[in-house]
mmCIF file with all atom_site columns, C-alpha atoms in Angstrom:
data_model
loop_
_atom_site.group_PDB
_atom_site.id
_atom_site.type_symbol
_atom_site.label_atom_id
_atom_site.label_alt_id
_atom_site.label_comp_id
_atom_site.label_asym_id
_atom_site.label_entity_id
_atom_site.label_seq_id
_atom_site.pdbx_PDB_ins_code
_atom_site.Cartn_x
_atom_site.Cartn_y
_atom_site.Cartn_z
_atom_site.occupancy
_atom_site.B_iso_or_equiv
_atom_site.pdbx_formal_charge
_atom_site.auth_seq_id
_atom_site.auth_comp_id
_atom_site.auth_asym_id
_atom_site.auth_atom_id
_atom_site.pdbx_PDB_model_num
ATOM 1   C CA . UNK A 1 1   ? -18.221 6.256   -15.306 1.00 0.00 ? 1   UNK A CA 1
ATOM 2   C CA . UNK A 1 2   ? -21.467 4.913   -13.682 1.00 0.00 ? 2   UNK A CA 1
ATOM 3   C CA . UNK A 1 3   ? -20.344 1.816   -12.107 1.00 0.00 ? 3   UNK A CA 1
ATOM 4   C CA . UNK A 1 4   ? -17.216 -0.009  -11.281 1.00 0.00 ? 4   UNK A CA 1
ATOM 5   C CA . UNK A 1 5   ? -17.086 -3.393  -10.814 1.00 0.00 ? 5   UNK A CA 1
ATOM 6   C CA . UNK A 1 6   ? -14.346 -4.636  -8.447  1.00 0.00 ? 6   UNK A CA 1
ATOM 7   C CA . UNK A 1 7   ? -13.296 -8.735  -8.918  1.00 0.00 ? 7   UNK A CA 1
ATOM 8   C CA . UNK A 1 8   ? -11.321 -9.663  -6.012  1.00 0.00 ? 8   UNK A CA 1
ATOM 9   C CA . UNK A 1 9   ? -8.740  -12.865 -7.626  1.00 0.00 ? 9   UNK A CA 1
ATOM 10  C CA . UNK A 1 10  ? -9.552  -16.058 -6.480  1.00 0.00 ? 10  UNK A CA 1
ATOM 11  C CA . UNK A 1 11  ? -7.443  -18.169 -4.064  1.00 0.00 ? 11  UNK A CA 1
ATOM 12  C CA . UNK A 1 12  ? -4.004  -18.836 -3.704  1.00 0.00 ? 12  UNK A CA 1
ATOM 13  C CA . UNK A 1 13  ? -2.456  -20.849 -1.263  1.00 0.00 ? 13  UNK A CA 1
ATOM 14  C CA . UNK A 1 14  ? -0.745  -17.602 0.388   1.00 0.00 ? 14  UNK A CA 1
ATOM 15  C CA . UNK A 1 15  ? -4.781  -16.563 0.757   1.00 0.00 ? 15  UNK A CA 1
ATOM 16  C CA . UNK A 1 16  ? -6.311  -19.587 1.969   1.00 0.00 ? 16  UNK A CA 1
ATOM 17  C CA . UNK A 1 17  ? -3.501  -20.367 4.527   1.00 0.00 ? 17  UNK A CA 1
ATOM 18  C CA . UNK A 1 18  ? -3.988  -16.486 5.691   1.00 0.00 ? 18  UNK A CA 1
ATOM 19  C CA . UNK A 1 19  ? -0.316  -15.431 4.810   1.00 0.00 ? 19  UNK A CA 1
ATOM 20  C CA . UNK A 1 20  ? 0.160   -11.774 3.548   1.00 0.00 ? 20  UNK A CA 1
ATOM 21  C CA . UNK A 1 21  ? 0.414   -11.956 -0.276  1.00 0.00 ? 21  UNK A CA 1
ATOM 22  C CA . UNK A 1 22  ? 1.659   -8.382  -1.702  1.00 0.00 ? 22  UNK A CA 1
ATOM 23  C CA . UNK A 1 23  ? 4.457   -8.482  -4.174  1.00 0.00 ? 23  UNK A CA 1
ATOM 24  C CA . UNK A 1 24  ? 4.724   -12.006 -4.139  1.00 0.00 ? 24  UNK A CA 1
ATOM 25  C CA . UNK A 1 25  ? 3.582   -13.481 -7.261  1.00 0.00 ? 25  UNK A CA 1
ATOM 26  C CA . UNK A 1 26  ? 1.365   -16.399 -6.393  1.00 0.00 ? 26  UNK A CA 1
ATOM 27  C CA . UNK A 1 27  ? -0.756  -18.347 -9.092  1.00 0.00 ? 27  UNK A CA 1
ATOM 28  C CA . UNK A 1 28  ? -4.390  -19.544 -8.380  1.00 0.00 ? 28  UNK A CA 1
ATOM 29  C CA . UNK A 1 29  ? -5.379  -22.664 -6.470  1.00 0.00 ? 29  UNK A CA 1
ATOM 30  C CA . UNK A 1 30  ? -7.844  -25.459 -8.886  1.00 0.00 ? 30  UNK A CA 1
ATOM 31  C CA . UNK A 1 31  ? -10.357 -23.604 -6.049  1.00 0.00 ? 31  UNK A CA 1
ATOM 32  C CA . UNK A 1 32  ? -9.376  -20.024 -7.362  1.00 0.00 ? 32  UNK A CA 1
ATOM 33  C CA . UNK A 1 33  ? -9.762  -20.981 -10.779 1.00 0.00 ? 33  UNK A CA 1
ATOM 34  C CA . UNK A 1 34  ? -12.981 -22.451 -10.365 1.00 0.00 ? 34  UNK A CA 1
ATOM 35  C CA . UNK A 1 35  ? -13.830 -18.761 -8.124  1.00 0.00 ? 35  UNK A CA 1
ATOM 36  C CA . UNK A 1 36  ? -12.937 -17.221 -10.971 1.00 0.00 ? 36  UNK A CA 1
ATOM 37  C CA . UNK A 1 37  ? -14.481 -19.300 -14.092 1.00 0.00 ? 37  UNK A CA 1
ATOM 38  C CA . UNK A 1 38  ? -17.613 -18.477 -11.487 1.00 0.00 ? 38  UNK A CA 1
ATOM 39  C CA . UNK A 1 39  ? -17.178 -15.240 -12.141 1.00 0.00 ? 39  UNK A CA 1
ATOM 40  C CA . UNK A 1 40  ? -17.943 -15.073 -16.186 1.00 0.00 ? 40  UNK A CA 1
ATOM 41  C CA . UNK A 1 41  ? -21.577 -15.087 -15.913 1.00 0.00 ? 41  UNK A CA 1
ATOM 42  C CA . UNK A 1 42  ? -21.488 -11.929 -14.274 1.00 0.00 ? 42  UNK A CA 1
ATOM 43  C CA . UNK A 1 43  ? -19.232 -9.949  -16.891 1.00 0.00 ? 43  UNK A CA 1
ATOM 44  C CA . UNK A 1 44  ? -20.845 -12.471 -19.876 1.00 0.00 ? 44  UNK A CA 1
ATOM 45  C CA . UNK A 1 45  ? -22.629 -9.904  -22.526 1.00 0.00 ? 45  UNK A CA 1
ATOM 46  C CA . UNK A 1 46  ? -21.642 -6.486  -20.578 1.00 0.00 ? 46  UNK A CA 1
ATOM 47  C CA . UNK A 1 47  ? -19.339 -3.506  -22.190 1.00 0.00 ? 47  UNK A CA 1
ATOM 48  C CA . UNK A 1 48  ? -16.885 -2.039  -20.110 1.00 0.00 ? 48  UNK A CA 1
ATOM 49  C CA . UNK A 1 49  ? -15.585 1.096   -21.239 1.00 0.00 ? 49  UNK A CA 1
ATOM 50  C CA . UNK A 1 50  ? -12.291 0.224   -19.509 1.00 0.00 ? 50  UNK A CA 1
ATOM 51  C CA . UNK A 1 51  ? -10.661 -3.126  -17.666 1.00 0.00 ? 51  UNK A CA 1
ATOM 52  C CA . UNK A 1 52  ? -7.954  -2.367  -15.000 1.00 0.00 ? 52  UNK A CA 1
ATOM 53  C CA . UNK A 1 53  ? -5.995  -5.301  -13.231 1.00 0.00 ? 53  UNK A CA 1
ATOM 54  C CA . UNK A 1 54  ? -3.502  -6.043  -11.267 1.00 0.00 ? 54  UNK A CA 1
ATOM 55  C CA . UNK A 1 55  ? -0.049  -6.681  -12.635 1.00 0.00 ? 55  UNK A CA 1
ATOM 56  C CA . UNK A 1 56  ? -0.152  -9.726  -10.291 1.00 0.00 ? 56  UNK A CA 1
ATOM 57  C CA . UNK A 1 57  ? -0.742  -13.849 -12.087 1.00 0.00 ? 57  UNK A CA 1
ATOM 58  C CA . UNK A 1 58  ? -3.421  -14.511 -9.644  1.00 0.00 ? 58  UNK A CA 1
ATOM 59  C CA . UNK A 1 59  ? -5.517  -10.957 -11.092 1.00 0.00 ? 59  UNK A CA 1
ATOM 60  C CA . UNK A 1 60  ? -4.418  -11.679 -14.432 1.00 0.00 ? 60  UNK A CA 1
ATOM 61  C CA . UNK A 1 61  ? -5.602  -15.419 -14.449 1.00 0.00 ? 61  UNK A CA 1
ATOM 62  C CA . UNK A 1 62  ? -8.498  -14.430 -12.404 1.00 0.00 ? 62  UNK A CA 1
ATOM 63  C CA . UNK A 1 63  ? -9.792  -11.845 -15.243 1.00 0.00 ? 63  UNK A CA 1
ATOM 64  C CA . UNK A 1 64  ? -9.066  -14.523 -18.279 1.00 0.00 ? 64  UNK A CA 1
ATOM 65  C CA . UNK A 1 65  ? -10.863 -17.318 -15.952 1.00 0.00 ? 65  UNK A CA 1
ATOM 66  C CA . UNK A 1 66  ? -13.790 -14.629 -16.099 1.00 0.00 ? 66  UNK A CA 1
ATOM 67  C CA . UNK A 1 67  ? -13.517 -13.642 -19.060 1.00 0.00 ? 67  UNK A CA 1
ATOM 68  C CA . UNK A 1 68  ? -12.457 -10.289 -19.536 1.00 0.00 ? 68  UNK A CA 1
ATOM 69  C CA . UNK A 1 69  ? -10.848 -9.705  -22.495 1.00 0.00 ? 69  UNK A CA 1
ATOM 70  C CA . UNK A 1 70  ? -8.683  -6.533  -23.933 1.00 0.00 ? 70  UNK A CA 1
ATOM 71  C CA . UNK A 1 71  ? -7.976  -5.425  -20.462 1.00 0.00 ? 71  UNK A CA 1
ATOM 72  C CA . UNK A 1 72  ? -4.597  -2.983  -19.032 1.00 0.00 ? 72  UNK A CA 1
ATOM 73  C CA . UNK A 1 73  ? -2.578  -4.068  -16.400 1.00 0.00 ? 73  UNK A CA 1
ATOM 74  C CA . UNK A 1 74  ? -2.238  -1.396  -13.782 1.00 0.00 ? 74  UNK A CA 1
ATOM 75  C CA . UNK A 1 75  ? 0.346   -0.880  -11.608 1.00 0.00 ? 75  UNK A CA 1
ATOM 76  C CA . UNK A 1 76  ? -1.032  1.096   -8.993  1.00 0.00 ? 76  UNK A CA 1
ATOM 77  C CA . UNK A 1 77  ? -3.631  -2.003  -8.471  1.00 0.00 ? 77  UNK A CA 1
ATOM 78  C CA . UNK A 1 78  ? -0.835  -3.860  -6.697  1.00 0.00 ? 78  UNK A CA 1
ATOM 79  C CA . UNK A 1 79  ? -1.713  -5.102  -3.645  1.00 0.00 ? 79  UNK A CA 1
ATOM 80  C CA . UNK A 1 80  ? -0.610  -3.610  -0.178  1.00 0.00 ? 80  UNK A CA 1
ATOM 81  C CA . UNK A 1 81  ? 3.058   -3.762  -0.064  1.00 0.00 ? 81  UNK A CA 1
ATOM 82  C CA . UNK A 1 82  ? 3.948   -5.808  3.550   1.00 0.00 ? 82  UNK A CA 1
ATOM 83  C CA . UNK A 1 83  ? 6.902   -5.045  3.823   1.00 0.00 ? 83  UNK A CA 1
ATOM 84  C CA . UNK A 1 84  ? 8.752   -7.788  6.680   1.00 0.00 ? 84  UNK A CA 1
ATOM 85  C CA . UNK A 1 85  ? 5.207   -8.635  7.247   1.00 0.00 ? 85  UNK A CA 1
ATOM 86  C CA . UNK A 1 86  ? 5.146   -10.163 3.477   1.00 0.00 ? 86  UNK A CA 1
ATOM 87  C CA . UNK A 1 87  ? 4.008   -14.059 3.578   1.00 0.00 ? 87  UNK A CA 1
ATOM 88  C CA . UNK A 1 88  ? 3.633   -13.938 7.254   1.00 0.00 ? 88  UNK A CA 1
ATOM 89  C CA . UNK A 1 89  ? 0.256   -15.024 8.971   1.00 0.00 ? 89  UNK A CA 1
ATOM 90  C CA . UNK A 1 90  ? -1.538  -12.295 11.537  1.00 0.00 ? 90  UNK A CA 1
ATOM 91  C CA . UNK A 1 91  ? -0.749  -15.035 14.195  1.00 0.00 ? 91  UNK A CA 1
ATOM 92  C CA . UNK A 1 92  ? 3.337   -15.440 13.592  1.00 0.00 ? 92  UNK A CA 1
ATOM 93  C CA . UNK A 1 93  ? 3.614   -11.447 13.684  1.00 0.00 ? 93  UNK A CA 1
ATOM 94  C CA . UNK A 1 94  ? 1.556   -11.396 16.498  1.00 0.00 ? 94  UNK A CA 1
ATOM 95  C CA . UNK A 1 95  ? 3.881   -13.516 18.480  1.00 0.00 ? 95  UNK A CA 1
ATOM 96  C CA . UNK A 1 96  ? 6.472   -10.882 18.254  1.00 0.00 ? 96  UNK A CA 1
ATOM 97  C CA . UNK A 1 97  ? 4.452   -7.794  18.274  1.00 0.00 ? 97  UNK A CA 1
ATOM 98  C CA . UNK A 1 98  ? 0.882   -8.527  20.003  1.00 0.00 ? 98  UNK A CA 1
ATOM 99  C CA . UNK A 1 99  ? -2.188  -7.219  19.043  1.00 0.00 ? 99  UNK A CA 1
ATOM 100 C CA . UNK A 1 100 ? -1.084  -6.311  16.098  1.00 0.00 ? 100 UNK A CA 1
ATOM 101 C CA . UNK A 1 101 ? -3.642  -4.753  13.806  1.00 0.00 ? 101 UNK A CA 1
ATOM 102 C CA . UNK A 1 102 ? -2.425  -3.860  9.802   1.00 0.00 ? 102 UNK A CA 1
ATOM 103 C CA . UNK A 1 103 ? -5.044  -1.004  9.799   1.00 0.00 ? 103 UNK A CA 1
ATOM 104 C CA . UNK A 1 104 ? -3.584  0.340   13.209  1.00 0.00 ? 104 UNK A CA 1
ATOM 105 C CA . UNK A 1 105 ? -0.214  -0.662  13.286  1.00 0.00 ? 105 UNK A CA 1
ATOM 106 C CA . UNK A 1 106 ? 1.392   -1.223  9.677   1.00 0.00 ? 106 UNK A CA 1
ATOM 107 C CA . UNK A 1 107 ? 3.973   -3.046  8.311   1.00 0.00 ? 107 UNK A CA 1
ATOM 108 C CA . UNK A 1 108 ? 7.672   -2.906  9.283   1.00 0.00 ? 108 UNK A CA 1
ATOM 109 C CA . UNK A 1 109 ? 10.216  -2.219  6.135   1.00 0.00 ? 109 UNK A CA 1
ATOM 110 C CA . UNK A 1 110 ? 11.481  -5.511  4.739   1.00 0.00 ? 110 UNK A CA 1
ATOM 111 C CA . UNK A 1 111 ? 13.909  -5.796  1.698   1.00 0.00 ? 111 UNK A CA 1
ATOM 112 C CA . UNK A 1 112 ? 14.283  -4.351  -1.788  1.00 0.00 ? 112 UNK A CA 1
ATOM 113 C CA . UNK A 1 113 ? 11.836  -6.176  -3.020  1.00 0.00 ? 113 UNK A CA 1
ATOM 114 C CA . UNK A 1 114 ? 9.090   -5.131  0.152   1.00 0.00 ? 114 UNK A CA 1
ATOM 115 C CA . UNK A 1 115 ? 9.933   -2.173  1.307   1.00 0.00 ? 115 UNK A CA 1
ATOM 116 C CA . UNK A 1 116 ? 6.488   -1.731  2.951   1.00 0.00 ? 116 UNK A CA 1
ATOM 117 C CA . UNK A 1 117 ? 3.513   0.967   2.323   1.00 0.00 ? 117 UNK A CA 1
ATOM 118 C CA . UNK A 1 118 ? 1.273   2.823   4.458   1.00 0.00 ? 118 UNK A CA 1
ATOM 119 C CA . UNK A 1 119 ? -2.309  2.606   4.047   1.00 0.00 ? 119 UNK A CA 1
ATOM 120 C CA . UNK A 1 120 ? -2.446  6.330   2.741   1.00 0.00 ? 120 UNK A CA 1
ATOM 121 C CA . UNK A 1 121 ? 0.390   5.217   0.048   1.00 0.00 ? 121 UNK A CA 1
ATOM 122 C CA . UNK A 1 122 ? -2.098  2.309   -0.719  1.00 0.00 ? 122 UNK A CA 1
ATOM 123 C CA . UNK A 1 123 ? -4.947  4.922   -0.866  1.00 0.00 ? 123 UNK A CA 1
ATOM 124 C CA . UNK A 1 124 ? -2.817  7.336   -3.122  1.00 0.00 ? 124 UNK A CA 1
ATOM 125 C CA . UNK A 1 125 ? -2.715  4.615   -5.678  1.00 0.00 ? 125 UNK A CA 1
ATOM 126 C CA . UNK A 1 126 ? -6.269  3.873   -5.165  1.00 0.00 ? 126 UNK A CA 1
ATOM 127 C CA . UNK A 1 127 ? -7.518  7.532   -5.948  1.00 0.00 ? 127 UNK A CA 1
ATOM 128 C CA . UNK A 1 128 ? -5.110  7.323   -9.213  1.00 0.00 ? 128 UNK A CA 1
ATOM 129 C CA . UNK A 1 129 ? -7.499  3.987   -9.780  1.00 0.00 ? 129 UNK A CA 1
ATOM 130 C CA . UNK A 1 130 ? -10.733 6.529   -8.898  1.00 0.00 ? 130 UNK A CA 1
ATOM 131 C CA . UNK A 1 131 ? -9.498  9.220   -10.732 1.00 0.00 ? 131 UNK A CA 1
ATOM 132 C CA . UNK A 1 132 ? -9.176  7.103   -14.167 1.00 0.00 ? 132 UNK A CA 1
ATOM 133 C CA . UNK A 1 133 ? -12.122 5.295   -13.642 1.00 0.00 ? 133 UNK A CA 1
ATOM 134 C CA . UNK A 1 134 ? -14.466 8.142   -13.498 1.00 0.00 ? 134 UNK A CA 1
ATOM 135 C CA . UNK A 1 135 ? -12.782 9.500   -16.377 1.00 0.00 ? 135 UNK A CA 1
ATOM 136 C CA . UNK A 1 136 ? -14.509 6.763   -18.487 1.00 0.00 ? 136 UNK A CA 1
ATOM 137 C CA . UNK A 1 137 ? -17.719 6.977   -20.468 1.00 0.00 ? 137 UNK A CA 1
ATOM 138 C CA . UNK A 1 138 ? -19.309 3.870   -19.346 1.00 0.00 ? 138 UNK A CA 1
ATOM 139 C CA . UNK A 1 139 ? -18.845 0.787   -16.441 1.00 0.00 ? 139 UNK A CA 1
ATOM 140 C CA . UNK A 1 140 ? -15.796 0.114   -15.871 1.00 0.00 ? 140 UNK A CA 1
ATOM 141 C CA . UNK A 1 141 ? -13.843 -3.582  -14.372 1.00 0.00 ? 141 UNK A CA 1
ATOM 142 C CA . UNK A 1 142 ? -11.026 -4.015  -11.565 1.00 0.00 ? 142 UNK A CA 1
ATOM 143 C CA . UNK A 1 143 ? -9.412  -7.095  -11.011 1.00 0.00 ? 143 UNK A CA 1
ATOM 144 C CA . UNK A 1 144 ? -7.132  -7.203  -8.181  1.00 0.00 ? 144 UNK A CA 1
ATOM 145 C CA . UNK A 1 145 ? -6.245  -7.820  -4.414  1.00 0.00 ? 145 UNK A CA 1
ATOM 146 C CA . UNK A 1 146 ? -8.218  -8.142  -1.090  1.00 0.00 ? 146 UNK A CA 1
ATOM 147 C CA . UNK A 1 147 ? -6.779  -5.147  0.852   1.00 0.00 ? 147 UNK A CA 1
ATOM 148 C CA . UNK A 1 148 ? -6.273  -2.496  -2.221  1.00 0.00 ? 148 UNK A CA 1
ATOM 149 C CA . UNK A 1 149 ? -9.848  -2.638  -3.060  1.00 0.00 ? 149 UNK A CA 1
ATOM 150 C CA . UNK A 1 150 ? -10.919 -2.214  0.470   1.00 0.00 ? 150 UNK A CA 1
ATOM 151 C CA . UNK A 1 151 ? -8.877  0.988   0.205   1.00 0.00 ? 151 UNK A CA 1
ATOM 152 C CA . UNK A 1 152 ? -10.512 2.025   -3.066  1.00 0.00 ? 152 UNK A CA 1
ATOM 153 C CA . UNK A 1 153 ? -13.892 1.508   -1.400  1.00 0.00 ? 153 UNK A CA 1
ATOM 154 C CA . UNK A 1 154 ? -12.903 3.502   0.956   1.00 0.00 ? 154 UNK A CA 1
ATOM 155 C CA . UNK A 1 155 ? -11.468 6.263   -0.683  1.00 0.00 ? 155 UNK A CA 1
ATOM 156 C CA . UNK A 1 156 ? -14.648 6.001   -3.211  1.00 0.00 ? 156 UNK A CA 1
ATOM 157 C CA . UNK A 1 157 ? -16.622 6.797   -0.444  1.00 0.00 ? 157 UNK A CA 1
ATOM 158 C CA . UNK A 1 158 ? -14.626 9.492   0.934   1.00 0.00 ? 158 UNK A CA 1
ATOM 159 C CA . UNK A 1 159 ? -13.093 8.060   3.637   1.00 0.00 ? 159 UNK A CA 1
ATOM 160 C CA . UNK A 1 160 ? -9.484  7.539   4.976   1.00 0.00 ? 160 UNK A CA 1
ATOM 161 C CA . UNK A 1 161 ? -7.770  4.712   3.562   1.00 0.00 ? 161 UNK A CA 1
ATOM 162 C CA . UNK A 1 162 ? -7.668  3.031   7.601   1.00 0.00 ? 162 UNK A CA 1
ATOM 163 C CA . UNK A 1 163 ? -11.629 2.580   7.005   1.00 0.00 ? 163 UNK A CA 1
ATOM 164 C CA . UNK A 1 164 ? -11.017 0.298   4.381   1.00 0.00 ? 164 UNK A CA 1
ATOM 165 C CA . UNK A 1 165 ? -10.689 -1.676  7.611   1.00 0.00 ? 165 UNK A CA 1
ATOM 166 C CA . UNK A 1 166 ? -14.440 -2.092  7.878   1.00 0.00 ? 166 UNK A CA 1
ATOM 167 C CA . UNK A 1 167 ? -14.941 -3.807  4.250   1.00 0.00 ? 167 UNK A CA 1
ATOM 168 C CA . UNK A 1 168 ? -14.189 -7.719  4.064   1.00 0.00 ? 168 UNK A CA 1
ATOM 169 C CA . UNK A 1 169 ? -13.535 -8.906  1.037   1.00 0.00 ? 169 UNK A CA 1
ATOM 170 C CA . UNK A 1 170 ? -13.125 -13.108 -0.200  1.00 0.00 ? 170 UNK A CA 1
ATOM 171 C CA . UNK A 1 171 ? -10.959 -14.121 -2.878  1.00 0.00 ? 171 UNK A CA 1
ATOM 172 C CA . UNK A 1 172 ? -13.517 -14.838 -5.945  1.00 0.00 ? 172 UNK A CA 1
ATOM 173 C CA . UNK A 1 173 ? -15.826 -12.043 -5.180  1.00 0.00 ? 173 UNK A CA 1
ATOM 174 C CA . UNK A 1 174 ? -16.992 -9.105  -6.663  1.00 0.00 ? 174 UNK A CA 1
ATOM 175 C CA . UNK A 1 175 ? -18.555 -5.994  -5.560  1.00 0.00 ? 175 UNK A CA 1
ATOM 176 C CA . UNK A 1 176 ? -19.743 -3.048  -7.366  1.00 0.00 ? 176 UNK A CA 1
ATOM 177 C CA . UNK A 1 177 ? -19.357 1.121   -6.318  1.00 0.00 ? 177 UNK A CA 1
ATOM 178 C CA . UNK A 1 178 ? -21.869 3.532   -7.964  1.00 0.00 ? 178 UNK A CA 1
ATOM 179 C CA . UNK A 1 179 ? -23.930 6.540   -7.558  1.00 0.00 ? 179 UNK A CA 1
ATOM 180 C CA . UNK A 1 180 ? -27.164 7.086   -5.701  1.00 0.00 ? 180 UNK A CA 1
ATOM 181 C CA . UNK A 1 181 ? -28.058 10.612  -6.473  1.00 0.00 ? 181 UNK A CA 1
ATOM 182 C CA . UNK A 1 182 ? -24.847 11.869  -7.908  1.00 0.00 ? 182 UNK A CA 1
ATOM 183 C CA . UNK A 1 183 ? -23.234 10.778  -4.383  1.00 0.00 ? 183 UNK A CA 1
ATOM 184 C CA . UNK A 1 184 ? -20.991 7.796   -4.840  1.00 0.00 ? 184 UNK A CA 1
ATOM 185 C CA . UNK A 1 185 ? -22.545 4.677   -2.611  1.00 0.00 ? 185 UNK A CA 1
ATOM 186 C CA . UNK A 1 186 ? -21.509 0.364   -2.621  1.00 0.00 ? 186 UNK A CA 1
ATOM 187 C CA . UNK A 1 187 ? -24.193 -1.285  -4.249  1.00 0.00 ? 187 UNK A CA 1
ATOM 188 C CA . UNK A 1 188 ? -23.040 -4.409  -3.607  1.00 0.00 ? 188 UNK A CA 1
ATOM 189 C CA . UNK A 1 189 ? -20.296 -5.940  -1.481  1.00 0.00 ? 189 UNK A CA 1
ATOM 190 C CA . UNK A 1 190 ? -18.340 -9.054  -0.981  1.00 0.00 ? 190 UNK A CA 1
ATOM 191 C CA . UNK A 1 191 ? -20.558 -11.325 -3.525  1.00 0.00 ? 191 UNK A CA 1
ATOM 192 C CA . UNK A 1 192 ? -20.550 -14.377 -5.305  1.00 0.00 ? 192 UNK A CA 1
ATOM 193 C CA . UNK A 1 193 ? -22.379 -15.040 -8.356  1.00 0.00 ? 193 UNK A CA 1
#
């Protein structure tokens, strides 16, 4: 592989209203399709040796909107499972639990459906991401979720999934890892086209 390029969907109404959107299927806003219709110029004309997203509607849609075509969902591109924490704002959990911090502090379990992840469970399924991107001859395309791909930058870099906490990603972004002298490096972060 010698570049990955990481499309963060575009909104949902879970996103824009700052609730915690992991298992819950959520379509796209008109605003997230138009993020991610935005996005095509960027992918227009360019070969990608492989195209991983998100079981998730809002990646799916996201990667049609942009045009990607012939891509495989991947499971482990789900976003951070919540847990009791799932479609609850930082500010309700807050009230019960203040100061609360996901990168610090976690989720709590919820139910069958959520039963919550760690961040190093959410950077175990990121280095399974890693691992089959660099197995590719050529760039290769991720369409998923806000917090799992601050993970994978993290973990492309080398660092504990927690420091994903220092990335901020947007819905209807991209961002793209590489290589500066066989080390792995961001060339670009948290971008619109």
């Amino acid at each position: 592989m010698d570049e990955m390029l990481l499309l963060r969907h575009g909104e949902t109404e879970w996103s824009r209203d700052g609730r915690h959107t992991g298992r819950t299927d959520v379509p796209l806003t008109a605003r997230g399709q138009g993020q991610a219709r935005a996005l095509a110029p960027l992918v227009a004309g360019r070969a990608f040796a492989a195209v991983l997203v998100s079981p998730a509607q809002r990646a799916r849609a996201t990667a049609d909107l942009a045009g990607l075509t012939g891509y495989e969902v991947e499971p482990d591109l789900w976003e951070w499972d919540y847990g009791g924490y799932e479609g609850i704002t930082t500010p309700q959990i807050r009230r019960s639990h203040p100061g609360w911090y996901l990168w610090r502090d976690g989720v709590i379990p919820g139910d069958a459906d959520h039963p919550g992840e760690s961040a190093a469970q959410v950077g175990e399924r990121a280095d399974k991401v890693i691992a089959r991107a660099r197995a590719a001859e050529g760039a290769v395309a991720v369409v998923a979720h806000g917090h799992v791909l601050r993970v994978l930058a993290a973990r492309w870099l080398g660092l504990p999934p927690g420091e994903g906490r220092m990335f901020k990603l947007d819905t209807g972004t991209y961002s793209e890892l590489g290589y500066e002298h066989e080390k792995p490096v961001i060339l670009q972060w948290n971008s619109r086209v």
